[in-house]
GROMACS .gro file of C-alpha atoms in nm:
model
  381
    1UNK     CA    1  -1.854   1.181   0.145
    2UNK     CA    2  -1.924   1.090  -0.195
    3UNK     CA    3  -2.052   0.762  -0.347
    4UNK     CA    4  -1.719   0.750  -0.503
    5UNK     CA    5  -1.476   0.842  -0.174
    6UNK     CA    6  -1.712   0.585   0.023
    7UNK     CA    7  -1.613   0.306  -0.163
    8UNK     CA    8  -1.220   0.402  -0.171
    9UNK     CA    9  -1.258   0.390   0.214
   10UNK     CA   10  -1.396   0.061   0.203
   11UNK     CA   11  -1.100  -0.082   0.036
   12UNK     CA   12  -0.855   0.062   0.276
   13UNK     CA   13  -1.085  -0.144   0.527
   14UNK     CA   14  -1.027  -0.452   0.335
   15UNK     CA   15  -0.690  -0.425   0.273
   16UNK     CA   16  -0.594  -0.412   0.618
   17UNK     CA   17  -0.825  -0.703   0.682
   18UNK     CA   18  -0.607  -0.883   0.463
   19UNK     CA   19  -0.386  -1.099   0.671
   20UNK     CA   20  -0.004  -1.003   0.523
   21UNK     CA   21   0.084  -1.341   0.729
   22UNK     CA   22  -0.183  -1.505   0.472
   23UNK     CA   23   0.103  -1.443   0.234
   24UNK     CA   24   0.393  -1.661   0.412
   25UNK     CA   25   0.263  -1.942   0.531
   26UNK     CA   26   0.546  -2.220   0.507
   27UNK     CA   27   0.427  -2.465   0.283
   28UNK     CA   28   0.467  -2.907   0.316
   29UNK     CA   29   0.437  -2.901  -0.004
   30UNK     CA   30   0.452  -2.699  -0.367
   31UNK     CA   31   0.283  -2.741  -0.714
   32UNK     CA   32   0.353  -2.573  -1.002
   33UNK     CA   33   0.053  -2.556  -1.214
   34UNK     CA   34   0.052  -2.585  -1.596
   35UNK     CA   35  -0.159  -2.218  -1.570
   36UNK     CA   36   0.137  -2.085  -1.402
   37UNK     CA   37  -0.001  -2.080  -1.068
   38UNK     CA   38   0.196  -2.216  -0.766
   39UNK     CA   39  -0.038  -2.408  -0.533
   40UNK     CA   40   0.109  -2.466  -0.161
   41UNK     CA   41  -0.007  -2.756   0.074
   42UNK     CA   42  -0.020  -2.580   0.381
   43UNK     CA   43  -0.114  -2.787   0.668
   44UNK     CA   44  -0.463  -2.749   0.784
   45UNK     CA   45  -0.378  -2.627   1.154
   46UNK     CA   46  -0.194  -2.342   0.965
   47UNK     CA   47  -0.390  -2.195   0.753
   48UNK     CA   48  -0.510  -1.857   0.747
   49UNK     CA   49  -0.785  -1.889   0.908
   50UNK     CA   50  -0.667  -1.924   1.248
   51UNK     CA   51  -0.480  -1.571   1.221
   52UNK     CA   52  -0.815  -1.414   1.294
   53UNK     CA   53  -0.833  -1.355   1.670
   54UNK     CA   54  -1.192  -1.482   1.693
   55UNK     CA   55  -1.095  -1.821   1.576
   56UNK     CA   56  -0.773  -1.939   1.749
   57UNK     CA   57  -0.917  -2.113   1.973
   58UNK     CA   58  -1.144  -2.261   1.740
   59UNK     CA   59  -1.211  -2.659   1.693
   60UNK     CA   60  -1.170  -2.746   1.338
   61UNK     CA   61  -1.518  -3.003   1.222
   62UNK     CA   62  -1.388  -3.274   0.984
   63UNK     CA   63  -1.714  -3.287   0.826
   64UNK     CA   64  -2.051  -3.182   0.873
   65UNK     CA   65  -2.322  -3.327   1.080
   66UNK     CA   66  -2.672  -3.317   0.824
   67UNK     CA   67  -2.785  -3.542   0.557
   68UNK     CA   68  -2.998  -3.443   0.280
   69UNK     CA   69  -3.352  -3.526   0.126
   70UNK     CA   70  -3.539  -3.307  -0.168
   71UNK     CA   71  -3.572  -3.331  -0.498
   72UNK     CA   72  -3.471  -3.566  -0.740
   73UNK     CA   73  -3.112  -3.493  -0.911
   74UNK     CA   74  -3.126  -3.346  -1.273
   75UNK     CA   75  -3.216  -3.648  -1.558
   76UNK     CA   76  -3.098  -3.395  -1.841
   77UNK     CA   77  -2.882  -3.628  -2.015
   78UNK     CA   78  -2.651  -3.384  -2.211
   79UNK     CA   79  -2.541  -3.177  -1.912
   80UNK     CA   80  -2.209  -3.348  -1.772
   81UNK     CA   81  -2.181  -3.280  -1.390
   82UNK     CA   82  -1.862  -3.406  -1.301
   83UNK     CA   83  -1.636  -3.370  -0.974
   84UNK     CA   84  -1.502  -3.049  -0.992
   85UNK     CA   85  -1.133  -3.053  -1.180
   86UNK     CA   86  -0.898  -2.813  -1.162
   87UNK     CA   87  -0.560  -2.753  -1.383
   88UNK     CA   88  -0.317  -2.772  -1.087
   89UNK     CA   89  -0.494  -3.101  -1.021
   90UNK     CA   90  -0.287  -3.247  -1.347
   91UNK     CA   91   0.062  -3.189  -1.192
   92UNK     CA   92   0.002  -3.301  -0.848
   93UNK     CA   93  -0.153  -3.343  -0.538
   94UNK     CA   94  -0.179  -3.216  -0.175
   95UNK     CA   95  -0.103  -3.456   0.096
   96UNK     CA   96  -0.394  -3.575   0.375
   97UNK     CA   97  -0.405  -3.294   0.657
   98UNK     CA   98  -0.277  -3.003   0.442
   99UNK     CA   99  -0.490  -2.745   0.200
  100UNK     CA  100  -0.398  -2.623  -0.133
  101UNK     CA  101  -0.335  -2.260  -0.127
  102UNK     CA  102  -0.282  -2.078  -0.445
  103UNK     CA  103  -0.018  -1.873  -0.393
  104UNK     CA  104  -0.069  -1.511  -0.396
  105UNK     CA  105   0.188  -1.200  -0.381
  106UNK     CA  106   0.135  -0.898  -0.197
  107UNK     CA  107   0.095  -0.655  -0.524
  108UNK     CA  108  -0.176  -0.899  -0.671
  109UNK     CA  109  -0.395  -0.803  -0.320
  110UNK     CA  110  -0.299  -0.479  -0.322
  111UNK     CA  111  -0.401  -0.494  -0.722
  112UNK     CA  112  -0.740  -0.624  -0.678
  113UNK     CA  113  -0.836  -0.413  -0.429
  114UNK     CA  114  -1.030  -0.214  -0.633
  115UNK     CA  115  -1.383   0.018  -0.646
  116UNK     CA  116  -1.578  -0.261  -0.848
  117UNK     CA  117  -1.459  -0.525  -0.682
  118UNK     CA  118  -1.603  -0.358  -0.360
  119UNK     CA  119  -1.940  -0.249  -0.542
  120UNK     CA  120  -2.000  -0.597  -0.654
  121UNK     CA  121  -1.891  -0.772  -0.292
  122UNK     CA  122  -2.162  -0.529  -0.095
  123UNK     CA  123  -2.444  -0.352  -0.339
  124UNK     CA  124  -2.498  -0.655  -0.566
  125UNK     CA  125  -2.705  -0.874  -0.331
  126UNK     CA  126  -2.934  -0.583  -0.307
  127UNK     CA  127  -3.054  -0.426  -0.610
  128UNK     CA  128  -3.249  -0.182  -0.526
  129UNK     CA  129  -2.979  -0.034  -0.371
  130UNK     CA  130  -2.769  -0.014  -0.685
  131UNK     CA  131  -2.761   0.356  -0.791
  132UNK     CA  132  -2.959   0.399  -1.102
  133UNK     CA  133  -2.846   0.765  -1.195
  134UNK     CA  134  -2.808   0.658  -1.631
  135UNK     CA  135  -2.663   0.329  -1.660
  136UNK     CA  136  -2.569   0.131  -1.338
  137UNK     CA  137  -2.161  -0.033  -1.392
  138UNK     CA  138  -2.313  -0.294  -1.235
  139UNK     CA  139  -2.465  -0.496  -1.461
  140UNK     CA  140  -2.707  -0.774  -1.247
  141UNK     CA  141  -2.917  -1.104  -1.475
  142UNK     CA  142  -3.033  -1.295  -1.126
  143UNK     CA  143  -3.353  -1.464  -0.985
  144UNK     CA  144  -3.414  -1.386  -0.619
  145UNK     CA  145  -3.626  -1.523  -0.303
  146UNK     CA  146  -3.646  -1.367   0.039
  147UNK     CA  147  -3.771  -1.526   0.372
  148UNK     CA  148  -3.632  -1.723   0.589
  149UNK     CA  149  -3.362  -1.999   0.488
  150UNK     CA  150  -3.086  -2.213   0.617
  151UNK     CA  151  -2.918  -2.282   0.310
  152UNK     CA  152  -2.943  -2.266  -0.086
  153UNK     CA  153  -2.811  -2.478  -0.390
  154UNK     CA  154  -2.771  -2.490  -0.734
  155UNK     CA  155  -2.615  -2.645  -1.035
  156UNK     CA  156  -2.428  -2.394  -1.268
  157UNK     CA  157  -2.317  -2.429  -1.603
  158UNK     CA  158  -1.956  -2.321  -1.645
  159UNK     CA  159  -1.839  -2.112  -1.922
  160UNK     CA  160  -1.513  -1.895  -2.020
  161UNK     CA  161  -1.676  -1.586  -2.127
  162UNK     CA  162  -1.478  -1.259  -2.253
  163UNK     CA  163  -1.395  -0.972  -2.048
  164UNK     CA  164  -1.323  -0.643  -2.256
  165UNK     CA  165  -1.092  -0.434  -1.973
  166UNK     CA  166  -0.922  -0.572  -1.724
  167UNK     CA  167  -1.061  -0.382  -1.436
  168UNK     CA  168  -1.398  -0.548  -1.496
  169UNK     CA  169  -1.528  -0.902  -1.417
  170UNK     CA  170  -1.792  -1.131  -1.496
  171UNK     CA  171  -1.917  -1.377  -1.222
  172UNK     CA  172  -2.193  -1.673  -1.160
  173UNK     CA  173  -2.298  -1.722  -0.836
  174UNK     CA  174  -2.512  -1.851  -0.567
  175UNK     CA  175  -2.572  -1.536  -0.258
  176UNK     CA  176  -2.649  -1.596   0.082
  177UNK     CA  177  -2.730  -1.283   0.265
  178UNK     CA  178  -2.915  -1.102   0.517
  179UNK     CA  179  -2.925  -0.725   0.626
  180UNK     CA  180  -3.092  -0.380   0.487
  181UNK     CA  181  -2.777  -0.154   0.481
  182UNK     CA  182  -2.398  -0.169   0.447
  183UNK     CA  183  -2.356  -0.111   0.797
  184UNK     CA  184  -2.549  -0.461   0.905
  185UNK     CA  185  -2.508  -0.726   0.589
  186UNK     CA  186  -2.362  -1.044   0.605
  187UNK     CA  187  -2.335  -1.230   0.254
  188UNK     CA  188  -2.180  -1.570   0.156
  189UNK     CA  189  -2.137  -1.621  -0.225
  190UNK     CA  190  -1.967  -1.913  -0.438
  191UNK     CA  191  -1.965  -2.020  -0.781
  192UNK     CA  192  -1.702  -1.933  -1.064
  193UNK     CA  193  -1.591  -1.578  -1.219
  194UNK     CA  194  -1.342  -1.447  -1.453
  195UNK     CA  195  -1.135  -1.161  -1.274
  196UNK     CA  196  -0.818  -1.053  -1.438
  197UNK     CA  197  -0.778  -0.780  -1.184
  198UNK     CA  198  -0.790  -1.026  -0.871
  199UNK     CA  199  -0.628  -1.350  -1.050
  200UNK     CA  200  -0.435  -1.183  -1.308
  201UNK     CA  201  -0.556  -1.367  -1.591
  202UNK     CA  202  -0.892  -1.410  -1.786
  203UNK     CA  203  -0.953  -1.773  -1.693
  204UNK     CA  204  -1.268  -1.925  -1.572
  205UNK     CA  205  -1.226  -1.966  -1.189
  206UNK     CA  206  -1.374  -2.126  -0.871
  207UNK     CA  207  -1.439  -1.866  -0.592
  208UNK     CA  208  -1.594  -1.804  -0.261
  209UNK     CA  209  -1.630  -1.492  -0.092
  210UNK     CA  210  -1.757  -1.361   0.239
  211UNK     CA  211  -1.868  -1.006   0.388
  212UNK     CA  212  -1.981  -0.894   0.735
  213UNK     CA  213  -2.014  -0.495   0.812
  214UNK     CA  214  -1.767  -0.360   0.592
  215UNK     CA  215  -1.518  -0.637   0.603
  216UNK     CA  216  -1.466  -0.922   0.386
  217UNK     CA  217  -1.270  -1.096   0.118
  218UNK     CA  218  -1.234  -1.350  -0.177
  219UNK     CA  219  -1.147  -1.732  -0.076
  220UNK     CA  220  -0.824  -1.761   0.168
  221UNK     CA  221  -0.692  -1.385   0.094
  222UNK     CA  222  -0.777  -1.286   0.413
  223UNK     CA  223  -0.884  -1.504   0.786
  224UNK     CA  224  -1.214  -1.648   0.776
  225UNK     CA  225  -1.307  -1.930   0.549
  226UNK     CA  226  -1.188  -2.272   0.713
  227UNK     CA  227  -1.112  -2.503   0.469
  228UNK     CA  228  -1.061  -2.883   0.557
  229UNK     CA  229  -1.053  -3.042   0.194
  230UNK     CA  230  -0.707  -3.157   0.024
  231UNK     CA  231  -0.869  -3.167  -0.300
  232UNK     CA  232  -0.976  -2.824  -0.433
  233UNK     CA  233  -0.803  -2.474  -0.407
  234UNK     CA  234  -1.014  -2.200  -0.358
  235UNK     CA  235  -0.914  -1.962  -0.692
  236UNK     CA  236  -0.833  -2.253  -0.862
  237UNK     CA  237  -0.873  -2.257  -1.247
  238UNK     CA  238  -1.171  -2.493  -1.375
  239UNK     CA  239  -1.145  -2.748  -1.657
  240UNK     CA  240  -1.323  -2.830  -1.894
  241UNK     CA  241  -1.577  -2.575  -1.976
  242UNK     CA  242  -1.905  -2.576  -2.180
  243UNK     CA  243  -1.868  -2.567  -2.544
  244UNK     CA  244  -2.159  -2.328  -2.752
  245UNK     CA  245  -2.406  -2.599  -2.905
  246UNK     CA  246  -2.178  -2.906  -2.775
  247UNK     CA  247  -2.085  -3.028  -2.450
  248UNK     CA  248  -2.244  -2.882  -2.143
  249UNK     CA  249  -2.040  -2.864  -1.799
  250UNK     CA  250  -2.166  -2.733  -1.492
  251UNK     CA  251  -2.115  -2.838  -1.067
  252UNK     CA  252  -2.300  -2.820  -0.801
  253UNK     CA  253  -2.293  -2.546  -0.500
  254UNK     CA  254  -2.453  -2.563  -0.202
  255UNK     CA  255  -2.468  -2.390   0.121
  256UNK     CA  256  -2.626  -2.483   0.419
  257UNK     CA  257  -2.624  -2.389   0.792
  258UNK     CA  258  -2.554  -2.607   1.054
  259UNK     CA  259  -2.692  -2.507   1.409
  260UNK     CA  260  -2.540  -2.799   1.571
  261UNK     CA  261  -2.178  -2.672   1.486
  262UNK     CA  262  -2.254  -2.332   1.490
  263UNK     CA  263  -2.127  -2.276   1.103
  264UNK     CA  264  -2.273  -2.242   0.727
  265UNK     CA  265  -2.092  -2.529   0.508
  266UNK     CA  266  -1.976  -2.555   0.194
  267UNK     CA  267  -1.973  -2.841  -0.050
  268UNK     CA  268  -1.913  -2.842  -0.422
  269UNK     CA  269  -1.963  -3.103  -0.606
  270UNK     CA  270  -1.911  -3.431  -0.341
  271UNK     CA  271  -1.670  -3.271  -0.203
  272UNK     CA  272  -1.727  -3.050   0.124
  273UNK     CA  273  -1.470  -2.748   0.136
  274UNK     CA  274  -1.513  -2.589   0.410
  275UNK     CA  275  -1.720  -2.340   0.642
  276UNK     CA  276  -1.766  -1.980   0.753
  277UNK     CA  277  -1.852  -1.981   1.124
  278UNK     CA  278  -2.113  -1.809   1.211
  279UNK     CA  279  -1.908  -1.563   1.468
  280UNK     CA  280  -1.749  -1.425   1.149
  281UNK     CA  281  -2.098  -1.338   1.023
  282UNK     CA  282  -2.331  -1.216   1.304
  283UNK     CA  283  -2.633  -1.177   1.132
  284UNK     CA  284  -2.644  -1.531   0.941
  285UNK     CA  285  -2.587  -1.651   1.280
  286UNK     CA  286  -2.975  -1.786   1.283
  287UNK     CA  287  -3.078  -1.766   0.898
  288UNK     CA  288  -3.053  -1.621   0.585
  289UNK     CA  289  -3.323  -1.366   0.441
  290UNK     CA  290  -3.208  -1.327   0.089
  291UNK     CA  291  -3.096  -1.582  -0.166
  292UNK     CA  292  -2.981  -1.518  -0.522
  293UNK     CA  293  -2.849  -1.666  -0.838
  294UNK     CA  294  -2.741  -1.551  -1.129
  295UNK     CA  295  -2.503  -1.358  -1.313
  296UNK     CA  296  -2.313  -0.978  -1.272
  297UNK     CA  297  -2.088  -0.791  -1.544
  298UNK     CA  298  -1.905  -0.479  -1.399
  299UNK     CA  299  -1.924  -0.212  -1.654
  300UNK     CA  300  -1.614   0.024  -1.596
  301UNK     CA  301  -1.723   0.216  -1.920
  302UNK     CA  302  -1.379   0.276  -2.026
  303UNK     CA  303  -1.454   0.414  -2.404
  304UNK     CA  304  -1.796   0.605  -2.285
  305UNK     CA  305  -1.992   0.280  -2.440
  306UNK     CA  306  -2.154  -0.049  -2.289
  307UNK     CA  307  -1.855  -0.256  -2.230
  308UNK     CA  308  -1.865  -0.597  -2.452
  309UNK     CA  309  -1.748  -0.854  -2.117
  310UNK     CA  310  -1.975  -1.136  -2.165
  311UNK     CA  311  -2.223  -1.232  -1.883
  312UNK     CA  312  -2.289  -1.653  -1.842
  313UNK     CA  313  -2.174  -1.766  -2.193
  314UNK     CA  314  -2.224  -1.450  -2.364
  315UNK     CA  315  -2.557  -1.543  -2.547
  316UNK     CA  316  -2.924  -1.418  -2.434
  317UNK     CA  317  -3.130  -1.670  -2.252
  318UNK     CA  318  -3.379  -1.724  -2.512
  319UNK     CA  319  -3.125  -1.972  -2.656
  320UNK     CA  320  -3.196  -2.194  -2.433
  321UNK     CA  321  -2.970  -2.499  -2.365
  322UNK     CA  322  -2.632  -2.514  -2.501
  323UNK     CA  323  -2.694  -2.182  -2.606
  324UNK     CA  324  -2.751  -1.955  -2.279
  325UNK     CA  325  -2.539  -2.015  -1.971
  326UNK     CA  326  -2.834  -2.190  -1.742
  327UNK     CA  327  -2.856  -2.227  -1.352
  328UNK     CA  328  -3.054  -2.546  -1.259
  329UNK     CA  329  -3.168  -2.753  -0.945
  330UNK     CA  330  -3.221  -2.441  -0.756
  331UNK     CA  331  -3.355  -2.542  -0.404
  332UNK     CA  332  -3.359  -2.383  -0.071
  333UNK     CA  333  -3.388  -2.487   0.325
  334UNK     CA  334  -3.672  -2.358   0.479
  335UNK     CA  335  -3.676  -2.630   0.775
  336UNK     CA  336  -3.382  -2.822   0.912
  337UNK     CA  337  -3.188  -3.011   0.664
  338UNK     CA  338  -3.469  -3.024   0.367
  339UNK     CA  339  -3.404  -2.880   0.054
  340UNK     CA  340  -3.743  -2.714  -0.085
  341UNK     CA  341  -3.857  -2.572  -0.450
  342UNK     CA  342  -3.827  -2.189  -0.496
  343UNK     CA  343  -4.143  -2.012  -0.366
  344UNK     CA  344  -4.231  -1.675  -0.580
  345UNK     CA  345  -3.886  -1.631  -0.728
  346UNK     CA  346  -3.829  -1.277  -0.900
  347UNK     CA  347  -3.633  -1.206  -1.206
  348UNK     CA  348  -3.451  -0.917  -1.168
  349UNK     CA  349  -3.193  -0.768  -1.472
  350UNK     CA  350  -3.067  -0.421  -1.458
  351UNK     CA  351  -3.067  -0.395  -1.880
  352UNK     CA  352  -3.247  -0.685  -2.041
  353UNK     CA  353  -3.089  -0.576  -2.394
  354UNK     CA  354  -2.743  -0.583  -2.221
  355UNK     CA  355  -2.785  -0.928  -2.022
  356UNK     CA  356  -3.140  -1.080  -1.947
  357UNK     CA  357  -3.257  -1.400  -1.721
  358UNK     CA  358  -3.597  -1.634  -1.761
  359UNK     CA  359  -3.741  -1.828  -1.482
  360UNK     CA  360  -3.881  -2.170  -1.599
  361UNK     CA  361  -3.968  -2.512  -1.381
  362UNK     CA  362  -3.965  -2.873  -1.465
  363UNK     CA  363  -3.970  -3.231  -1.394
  364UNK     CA  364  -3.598  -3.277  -1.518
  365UNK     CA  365  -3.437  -2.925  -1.379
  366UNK     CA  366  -3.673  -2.837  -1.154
  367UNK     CA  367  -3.632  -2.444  -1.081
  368UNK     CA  368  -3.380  -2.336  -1.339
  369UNK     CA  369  -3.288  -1.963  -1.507
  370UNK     CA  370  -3.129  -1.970  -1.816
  371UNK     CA  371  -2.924  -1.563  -1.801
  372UNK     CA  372  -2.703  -1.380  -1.967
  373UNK     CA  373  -2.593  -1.194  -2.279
  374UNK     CA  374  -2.337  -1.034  -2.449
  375UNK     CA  375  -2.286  -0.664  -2.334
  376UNK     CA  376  -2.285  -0.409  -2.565
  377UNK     CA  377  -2.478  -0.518  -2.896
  378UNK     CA  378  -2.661  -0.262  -3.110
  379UNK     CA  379  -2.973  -0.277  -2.844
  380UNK     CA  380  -2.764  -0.200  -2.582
  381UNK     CA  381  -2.529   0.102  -2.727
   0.00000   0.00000   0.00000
């Protein structure tokens, strides 16, 4: 089998790992968004979640059981890092014990089930397995650190950048993963992208997605995630963004396992989301062994030239702040509950004239990258 056919039979596998009952849930309560999406308040007992057969008898955790110390938080006084707001947020709200839910039809799962969104769910936390036969469609700007880790955080800078076609994507993330091959790697990934092909639009949005040995999926598309906040939907459209040499916007992500429940939780912003229980993800069931941030462009190539989709905010990180889309605050745990500076973080970009990243440290950011870049320019034909 082909590079090509292998990836066509991994989205057959995730396409019947979507849950079809993920798309009727009966909701309390219905939103209509000003961005034209519906959001349902599905009650939190109900979600989809509980359709996988590992997790019905689970015991949902109302909140997690660490507390933080580390390092100070950013002093920067131009960056605004603000609870997380979302459009649908304007035109509504979901009651206490439910979940928003954006609602999704059939066609739009079936739609972005696609070969790059595959390649960039599975290859892209390891590049060196990225096939580098002339110029790789996917296009990776991203610092990395490998040991062993119990969670990861970072604040990123949000940004609406351009995507050319609409079967590629631009993304900025935060990866938790471990394992050396397809067949064995568990990955955890959240931050924001712009997807037209999986939220048929070109809007900058919150997502989360998860992977375990050829299965996986984006947010609440399929049964794993377990969401218990009222407050943010997963796929939810982001507001405001950063503005090029003005206002800077960006929110915290961070991950972190919890041994005591058995899970890896979410939180974004103040707000905690959720968690992925570890019996979803076998081999995160200890620790992690890879963490990365940064940036990826998928390249689909469509007029036989560099495709112009923007990575970060579309400008090369030697423009520094308010110019280049920045990552900052990035910590790890190494030991239980303590978030720790990087150790010997490498800067990895597939083609630096295409979309670049710099490392840098300091008193106010602490380990930051600025990334990204505009795609095809006349360095990168």
């Amino acid at each position: 089998m082909d590079l090509k056919g292998f990836y066509c039979f991994m989205i057959l596998l995730i396409v019947s790992f979507s849950d079809a009952s993920r798309l009727s849930k009966t909701p309390v309560k219905s939103i209509k968004s000003e961005d034209g999406d519906v959001i349902d308040c599905v009650h939190i007992s109900r979600q989809p979640a509980f359709d996988n057969p590992l997790l019905r008898n689970h015991v949902i955790q109302t909140r997690p059981k660490f507390s933080l110390e580390g390092l100070p938080a950013n002093k920067l006084s131009n960056s605004k890092n603000l609870p997380i707001a979302q459009l649908w947020q304007l035109s509504g709200s979901c009651p206490e014990e439910t979940i928003p839910i954006r609602r999704t039809k059939e066609v739009d799962v079936l739609t972005a089930s696609s070969i790059h969104r595959n390649l960039h769910s599975t290859v892209a936390r390891h590049p060196k397995q990225i096939r580098q036969e002339g110029r790789p469609k996917l296009q990776l700007a991203a610092a990395l650190v490998e040991g062993e880790y119990y969670g990861a955080k970072a604040t990123i800078n949000i940004w609406g950048p351009l995507v050319q076609q609409s079967n590629e994507l631009t993304t900025s993330l935060l990866s938790i993963s471990r394992g050396s091959s397809l067949s064995n790697l568990s990955d955890i990934e959240v931050g924001w992208q712009v997807n037209p092909s999986l939220y048929n639009d070109n809007r900058t949005r919150l997502f989360t997605f998860w992977w375990n040995r050829f299965k996986g999926c984006y947010d609440l598309l399929c049964s794993g995630f377990i969401q218990i906040t009222n407050k943010i939907a997963l796929g939810g459209a982001i507001s405001p963004l950063s503005i090029y040499h003005g206002d800077q916007f960006d929110i915290d992500v961070f991950v972190l396992k919890d041994a005591s429940q058995d899970v890896w939780w979410l939180q974004v912003g103040k707000e905690t989301l959720g968690y992925w229980p570890t019996s979803l993800l076998p081999n995160l069931a200890n620790s992690a062994s890879t963490i990365l941030w940064g940036g990826i462009v998928f390249d689909s190539e469509s007029d036989g030239q560099h495709t112009t989709t923007q990575m970060g905010s579309g400008h090369p990180p030697e423009e520094g702040f308010e110019g280049a889309s920045y990552m900052k605050n990035l910590q790890v745990v190494v030991e239980s509950d303590y978030l720790s500076p990087l150790s010997n973080p490498v800067a990895i970009a597939q083609q630096p004239n295409c979309y670049n990243i710099t490392l840098g440290k300091s008193s106010y950011w602490g380990d930051y990258i600025f990334y990204g870049g505009p795609g095809r320019n006349p360095n990168c034909p």
